[in-house]
Every structure is written in C-alpha cells, then in structure tokens.
C-alpha cells in the first residue's frame, strides 16, 4: 500500500506523528525555497524565472502537505489533488532546475551526471505510478498497488535527494545561521 496508508493511515498514534513530521518538513522545505530563490537572484537577475520556479516549489510543498494531511480513506479528492499537485509540480521543477544547473545559471558551476539522472528517474517512476494505479483501480490485480507504493517511495526519495543535491552544490562552503 501507499506511504500515507502505511504510516499515516488508520493507526492513530502513527497518523499524528507522521503528519507532524511532514508538517515540519514542509516548513523546512519552504525555507529552502526562499534560500534557493535568493541564490538564483544573486547570480542572475531573472526575476520571472525565479518567481516561476519558487511558485512551482511552493505548490509542490502544498501538494505534499495536502497529500499527507488528508488520507485517501478520509477525503479522497483532496488526497488525490495533493498527490497530483506534488508530483506534477516537482517533476516540472526538477526538469527546469536540472536544465538551469546544466547551463550554470545556479552559480554553482558544478554539474555531474547524477543531476541528469533525477529527471529521467522521476519520469519513469511517475509513468509507472500512473499505470500501476490505473491497473489497480480498473482491474484490482493482486500486488499492483504494492508496485505503486514502491514507485511512490522511489519518487519521494528521488525528490529528497535531488533537492539535497541542489542545496549541497549551491551552498557548499557557506554557513547558514539564524539570528
């Protein structure tokens, strides 16, 4: 089954702990959006591009929040909307930021093959998620939803690793402090 069903589904203690941790994660991700936008503005004054990427990232975080706070067994329409918003916005963002990193716009000037793999992994797992969900929904074949859950995990870890990779390249050598 899916991540939200396993960790945040019908079991009371896990549901609240899972939702709290994802909520904290959303706050940290929002801070990362602000830092990433400031970094892009510092190297290139492309405000329309920075605004678009920042809004996509905020929508991605909102999708993650909705996906987590509303389980599919509680309010399916909000859960499905959050799932779609998270994965669509994150896929567009990963493609766009990968392209910017390849062209050196982020200012890091450091690119490696790993950065180019994230969009490919993301597309293949997204297509796999979509197909396995449709097959599960239409035909109820045993084990297909497990494939969906596994691909969902791959996409989420890919998302986490991609943004950690971006932050690592752009902020290497800097110290971040809160005053």
PDB file of C-alpha atoms in Angstrom:
ATOM      1  CA  UNK A   1       0.000   0.000   0.000  1.00  0.00           C
ATOM      2  CA  UNK A   2       0.974   3.660  -0.257  1.00  0.00           C
ATOM      3  CA  UNK A   3       3.177   5.524   2.190  1.00  0.00           C
ATOM      4  CA  UNK A   4       0.355   7.585   3.623  1.00  0.00           C
ATOM      5  CA  UNK A   5      -1.744   4.470   4.204  1.00  0.00           C
ATOM      6  CA  UNK A   6       1.117   2.689   5.953  1.00  0.00           C
ATOM      7  CA  UNK A   7       2.412   5.464   8.165  1.00  0.00           C
ATOM      8  CA  UNK A   8      -0.405   7.954   8.366  1.00  0.00           C
ATOM      9  CA  UNK A   9      -3.484   5.922   7.613  1.00  0.00           C
ATOM     10  CA  UNK A  10      -5.803   4.294  10.089  1.00  0.00           C
ATOM     11  CA  UNK A  11      -3.463   3.844  13.054  1.00  0.00           C
ATOM     12  CA  UNK A  12      -3.966   6.695  15.492  1.00  0.00           C
ATOM     13  CA  UNK A  13      -0.506   7.235  17.015  1.00  0.00           C
ATOM     14  CA  UNK A  14       1.370   6.840  13.735  1.00  0.00           C
ATOM     15  CA  UNK A  15      -1.034   9.098  11.844  1.00  0.00           C
ATOM     16  CA  UNK A  16      -0.406  12.098  14.085  1.00  0.00           C
ATOM     17  CA  UNK A  17       3.342  11.554  14.326  1.00  0.00           C
ATOM     18  CA  UNK A  18       3.598  11.126  10.536  1.00  0.00           C
ATOM     19  CA  UNK A  19       1.548  14.264   9.880  1.00  0.00           C
ATOM     20  CA  UNK A  20       3.557  16.284  12.406  1.00  0.00           C
ATOM     21  CA  UNK A  21       6.857  15.227  10.839  1.00  0.00           C
ATOM     22  CA  UNK A  22       5.684  16.007   7.313  1.00  0.00           C
ATOM     23  CA  UNK A  23       4.352  19.372   8.524  1.00  0.00           C
ATOM     24  CA  UNK A  24       7.771  20.215   9.984  1.00  0.00           C
ATOM     25  CA  UNK A  25       9.356  19.022   6.750  1.00  0.00           C
ATOM     26  CA  UNK A  26       7.102  21.385   4.773  1.00  0.00           C
ATOM     27  CA  UNK A  27       8.297  24.319   6.878  1.00  0.00           C
ATOM     28  CA  UNK A  28      11.935  23.367   6.250  1.00  0.00           C
ATOM     29  CA  UNK A  29      11.247  22.912   2.541  1.00  0.00           C
ATOM     30  CA  UNK A  30       9.683  26.387   2.432  1.00  0.00           C
ATOM     31  CA  UNK A  31      12.855  27.833   3.940  1.00  0.00           C
ATOM     32  CA  UNK A  32      14.821  26.007   1.249  1.00  0.00           C
ATOM     33  CA  UNK A  33      12.639  27.642  -1.443  1.00  0.00           C
ATOM     34  CA  UNK A  34      13.448  31.072  -0.075  1.00  0.00           C
ATOM     35  CA  UNK A  35      17.186  30.301   0.060  1.00  0.00           C
ATOM     36  CA  UNK A  36      17.176  28.835  -3.453  1.00  0.00           C
ATOM     37  CA  UNK A  37      15.355  31.906  -4.840  1.00  0.00           C
ATOM     38  CA  UNK A  38      17.826  34.247  -3.123  1.00  0.00           C
ATOM     39  CA  UNK A  39      20.711  32.248  -4.564  1.00  0.00           C
ATOM     40  CA  UNK A  40      19.305  32.447  -8.112  1.00  0.00           C
ATOM     41  CA  UNK A  41      18.696  36.179  -7.759  1.00  0.00           C
ATOM     42  CA  UNK A  42      22.262  36.688  -6.575  1.00  0.00           C
ATOM     43  CA  UNK A  43      23.785  35.214  -9.726  1.00  0.00           C
ATOM     44  CA  UNK A  44      21.266  36.250 -12.358  1.00  0.00           C
ATOM     45  CA  UNK A  45      18.587  38.875 -12.120  1.00  0.00           C
ATOM     46  CA  UNK A  46      15.943  36.721 -13.839  1.00  0.00           C
ATOM     47  CA  UNK A  47      13.033  37.601 -11.593  1.00  0.00           C
ATOM     48  CA  UNK A  48      10.320  35.982 -13.767  1.00  0.00           C
ATOM     49  CA  UNK A  49      12.206  32.696 -13.813  1.00  0.00           C
ATOM     50  CA  UNK A  50      12.929  32.846 -10.086  1.00  0.00           C
ATOM     51  CA  UNK A  51       9.284  33.666  -9.316  1.00  0.00           C
ATOM     52  CA  UNK A  52       8.006  30.826 -11.516  1.00  0.00           C
ATOM     53  CA  UNK A  53      10.367  28.247 -10.006  1.00  0.00           C
ATOM     54  CA  UNK A  54       9.589  29.447  -6.488  1.00  0.00           C
ATOM     55  CA  UNK A  55       5.835  29.232  -7.078  1.00  0.00           C
ATOM     56  CA  UNK A  56       6.206  25.739  -8.527  1.00  0.00           C
ATOM     57  CA  UNK A  57       8.162  24.697  -5.461  1.00  0.00           C
ATOM     58  CA  UNK A  58       5.580  26.242  -3.100  1.00  0.00           C
ATOM     59  CA  UNK A  59       2.816  24.382  -4.978  1.00  0.00           C
ATOM     60  CA  UNK A  60       4.879  21.196  -4.695  1.00  0.00           C
ATOM     61  CA  UNK A  61       5.107  21.681  -0.924  1.00  0.00           C
ATOM     62  CA  UNK A  62       1.386  22.461  -0.717  1.00  0.00           C
ATOM     63  CA  UNK A  63       0.675  19.251  -2.631  1.00  0.00           C
ATOM     64  CA  UNK A  64       2.852  17.279  -0.213  1.00  0.00           C
ATOM     65  CA  UNK A  65       1.037  18.867   2.715  1.00  0.00           C
ATOM     66  CA  UNK A  66      -2.427  18.042   1.306  1.00  0.00           C
ATOM     67  CA  UNK A  67      -1.341  14.545   0.326  1.00  0.00           C
ATOM     68  CA  UNK A  68      -0.233  13.866   3.871  1.00  0.00           C
ATOM     69  CA  UNK A  69      -2.877  15.651   5.912  1.00  0.00           C
ATOM     70  CA  UNK A  70      -5.810  14.043   4.093  1.00  0.00           C
ATOM     71  CA  UNK A  71      -5.530  10.265   3.740  1.00  0.00           C
ATOM     72  CA  UNK A  72      -7.225   8.635   0.766  1.00  0.00           C
ATOM     73  CA  UNK A  73      -9.610   6.913   3.179  1.00  0.00           C
ATOM     74  CA  UNK A  74     -10.635  10.259   4.728  1.00  0.00           C
ATOM     75  CA  UNK A  75     -11.076  12.792   1.914  1.00  0.00           C
ATOM     76  CA  UNK A  76     -10.055  11.091  -1.320  1.00  0.00           C
ATOM     77  CA  UNK A  77     -10.488  14.134  -3.581  1.00  0.00           C
ATOM     78  CA  UNK A  78      -8.085  16.291  -1.518  1.00  0.00           C
ATOM     79  CA  UNK A  79      -5.615  13.422  -1.218  1.00  0.00           C
ATOM     80  CA  UNK A  80      -5.697  12.818  -4.994  1.00  0.00           C
ATOM     81  CA  UNK A  81      -5.386  16.551  -5.713  1.00  0.00           C
ATOM     82  CA  UNK A  82      -2.404  16.809  -3.336  1.00  0.00           C
ATOM     83  CA  UNK A  83      -0.773  13.765  -4.931  1.00  0.00           C
ATOM     84  CA  UNK A  84      -1.215  15.174  -8.448  1.00  0.00           C
ATOM     85  CA  UNK A  85      -0.065  18.661  -7.444  1.00  0.00           C
ATOM     86  CA  UNK A  86       3.016  17.360  -5.629  1.00  0.00           C
ATOM     87  CA  UNK A  87       4.198  15.055  -8.371  1.00  0.00           C
ATOM     88  CA  UNK A  88       3.370  17.318 -11.317  1.00  0.00           C
ATOM     89  CA  UNK A  89       4.978  20.434  -9.807  1.00  0.00           C
ATOM     90  CA  UNK A  90       8.007  18.532  -8.554  1.00  0.00           C
ATOM     91  CA  UNK A  91       8.534  16.888 -11.953  1.00  0.00           C
ATOM     92  CA  UNK A  92       8.380  20.228 -13.782  1.00  0.00           C
ATOM     93  CA  UNK A  93      10.644  21.809 -11.176  1.00  0.00           C
ATOM     94  CA  UNK A  94      13.210  19.008 -11.307  1.00  0.00           C
ATOM     95  CA  UNK A  95      13.387  19.294 -15.101  1.00  0.00           C
ATOM     96  CA  UNK A  96      13.693  23.087 -15.019  1.00  0.00           C
ATOM     97  CA  UNK A  97      16.282  23.230 -12.241  1.00  0.00           C
ATOM     98  CA  UNK A  98      18.313  20.410 -13.823  1.00  0.00           C
ATOM     99  CA  UNK A  99      18.375  22.406 -17.043  1.00  0.00           C
ATOM    100  CA  UNK A 100      19.476  25.525 -15.161  1.00  0.00           C
ATOM    101  CA  UNK A 101      22.208  23.585 -13.388  1.00  0.00           C
ATOM    102  CA  UNK A 102      23.463  22.259 -16.726  1.00  0.00           C
ATOM    103  CA  UNK A 103      23.643  25.781 -18.124  1.00  0.00           C
ATOM    104  CA  UNK A 104      25.367  27.125 -14.988  1.00  0.00           C
ATOM    105  CA  UNK A 105      22.576  29.549 -14.049  1.00  0.00           C
ATOM    106  CA  UNK A 106      22.535  28.452 -10.414  1.00  0.00           C
ATOM    107  CA  UNK A 107      26.019  29.786  -9.962  1.00  0.00           C
ATOM    108  CA  UNK A 108      27.478  26.589  -8.600  1.00  0.00           C
ATOM    109  CA  UNK A 109      29.173  25.784 -11.880  1.00  0.00           C
ATOM    110  CA  UNK A 110      29.382  22.213 -10.648  1.00  0.00           C
ATOM    111  CA  UNK A 111      27.426  19.657 -12.569  1.00  0.00           C
ATOM    112  CA  UNK A 112      27.731  15.909 -12.688  1.00  0.00           C
ATOM    113  CA  UNK A 113      25.865  13.025 -14.256  1.00  0.00           C
ATOM    114  CA  UNK A 114      23.866  12.465 -11.091  1.00  0.00           C
ATOM    115  CA  UNK A 115      21.975  15.725 -11.696  1.00  0.00           C
ATOM    116  CA  UNK A 116      20.920  14.493 -15.121  1.00  0.00           C
ATOM    117  CA  UNK A 117      19.567  11.181 -13.809  1.00  0.00           C
ATOM    118  CA  UNK A 118      16.945  12.675 -11.481  1.00  0.00           C
ATOM    119  CA  UNK A 119      14.551  13.870 -14.227  1.00  0.00           C
ATOM    120  CA  UNK A 120      14.766  10.505 -16.006  1.00  0.00           C
ATOM    121  CA  UNK A 121      14.155   8.518 -12.841  1.00  0.00           C
ATOM    122  CA  UNK A 122      11.290  10.843 -11.972  1.00  0.00           C
ATOM    123  CA  UNK A 123       9.538  10.463 -15.332  1.00  0.00           C
ATOM    124  CA  UNK A 124       9.849   6.676 -15.408  1.00  0.00           C
ATOM    125  CA  UNK A 125       8.587   6.289 -11.846  1.00  0.00           C
ATOM    126  CA  UNK A 126       5.775   8.778 -12.464  1.00  0.00           C
ATOM    127  CA  UNK A 127       4.635   6.813 -15.510  1.00  0.00           C
ATOM    128  CA  UNK A 128       4.959   3.581 -13.517  1.00  0.00           C
ATOM    129  CA  UNK A 129       2.898   5.046 -10.662  1.00  0.00           C
ATOM    130  CA  UNK A 130       0.226   6.218 -13.059  1.00  0.00           C
ATOM    131  CA  UNK A 131      -0.010   2.883 -14.898  1.00  0.00           C
ATOM    132  CA  UNK A 132       0.020   0.781 -11.728  1.00  0.00           C
ATOM    133  CA  UNK A 133      -2.654   2.947 -10.112  1.00  0.00           C
ATOM    134  CA  UNK A 134      -4.923   2.713 -13.167  1.00  0.00           C
ATOM    135  CA  UNK A 135      -4.408  -1.053 -13.436  1.00  0.00           C
ATOM    136  CA  UNK A 136      -5.143  -1.416  -9.715  1.00  0.00           C
ATOM    137  CA  UNK A 137      -8.224   0.800  -9.905  1.00  0.00           C
ATOM    138  CA  UNK A 138      -9.721  -0.787 -13.024  1.00  0.00           C
ATOM    139  CA  UNK A 139      -8.750  -4.445 -12.644  1.00  0.00           C
ATOM    140  CA  UNK A 140      -7.903  -4.952  -8.938  1.00  0.00           C
ATOM    141  CA  UNK A 141      -4.967  -7.220  -9.782  1.00  0.00           C
ATOM    142  CA  UNK A 142      -3.234  -8.523  -6.682  1.00  0.00           C
ATOM    143  CA  UNK A 143       0.108  -6.877  -5.931  1.00  0.00           C
ATOM    144  CA  UNK A 144      -0.231  -3.968  -8.363  1.00  0.00           C
ATOM    145  CA  UNK A 145      -0.868  -1.443  -5.609  1.00  0.00           C
ATOM    146  CA  UNK A 146       2.326  -2.656  -3.922  1.00  0.00           C
ATOM    147  CA  UNK A 147       4.192  -1.688  -7.100  1.00  0.00           C
ATOM    148  CA  UNK A 148       2.502   1.716  -6.901  1.00  0.00           C
ATOM    149  CA  UNK A 149       3.650   2.100  -3.283  1.00  0.00           C
ATOM    150  CA  UNK A 150       7.227   1.106  -4.131  1.00  0.00           C
ATOM    151  CA  UNK A 151       7.369   3.545  -7.049  1.00  0.00           C
ATOM    152  CA  UNK A 152       5.883   6.233  -4.818  1.00  0.00           C
ATOM    153  CA  UNK A 153       8.799   5.678  -2.423  1.00  0.00           C
ATOM    154  CA  UNK A 154      11.312   5.926  -5.273  1.00  0.00           C
ATOM    155  CA  UNK A 155       9.786   9.237  -6.401  1.00  0.00           C
ATOM    156  CA  UNK A 156       9.817  10.703  -2.910  1.00  0.00           C
ATOM    157  CA  UNK A 157      13.416   9.655  -2.265  1.00  0.00           C
ATOM    158  CA  UNK A 158      14.378  10.993  -5.694  1.00  0.00           C
ATOM    159  CA  UNK A 159      12.766  14.316  -4.785  1.00  0.00           C
ATOM    160  CA  UNK A 160      14.564  14.470  -1.438  1.00  0.00           C
ATOM    161  CA  UNK A 161      17.909  13.512  -2.965  1.00  0.00           C
ATOM    162  CA  UNK A 162      17.541  15.993  -5.836  1.00  0.00           C
ATOM    163  CA  UNK A 163      16.870  18.969  -3.590  1.00  0.00           C
ATOM    164  CA  UNK A 164      19.595  17.884  -1.167  1.00  0.00           C
ATOM    165  CA  UNK A 165      21.960  17.629  -4.121  1.00  0.00           C
ATOM    166  CA  UNK A 166      20.983  21.122  -5.341  1.00  0.00           C
ATOM    167  CA  UNK A 167      21.378  22.615  -1.890  1.00  0.00           C
ATOM    168  CA  UNK A 168      24.708  20.853  -1.450  1.00  0.00           C
ATOM    169  CA  UNK A 169      26.076  22.243  -4.701  1.00  0.00           C
ATOM    170  CA  UNK A 170      24.788  25.770  -4.249  1.00  0.00           C
ATOM    171  CA  UNK A 171      25.571  26.182  -0.554  1.00  0.00           C
ATOM    172  CA  UNK A 172      28.868  24.273  -0.281  1.00  0.00           C
ATOM    173  CA  UNK A 173      31.295  26.351   1.754  1.00  0.00           C
ATOM    174  CA  UNK A 174      28.607  28.543   3.303  1.00  0.00           C
ATOM    175  CA  UNK A 175      27.462  28.603   6.909  1.00  0.00           C
ATOM    176  CA  UNK A 176      23.768  29.188   7.489  1.00  0.00           C
ATOM    177  CA  UNK A 177      22.783  30.716  10.795  1.00  0.00           C
ATOM    178  CA  UNK A 178      19.553  32.040  12.207  1.00  0.00           C
ATOM    179  CA  UNK A 179      19.833  35.168  14.267  1.00  0.00           C
TER     180      UNK A 179
END
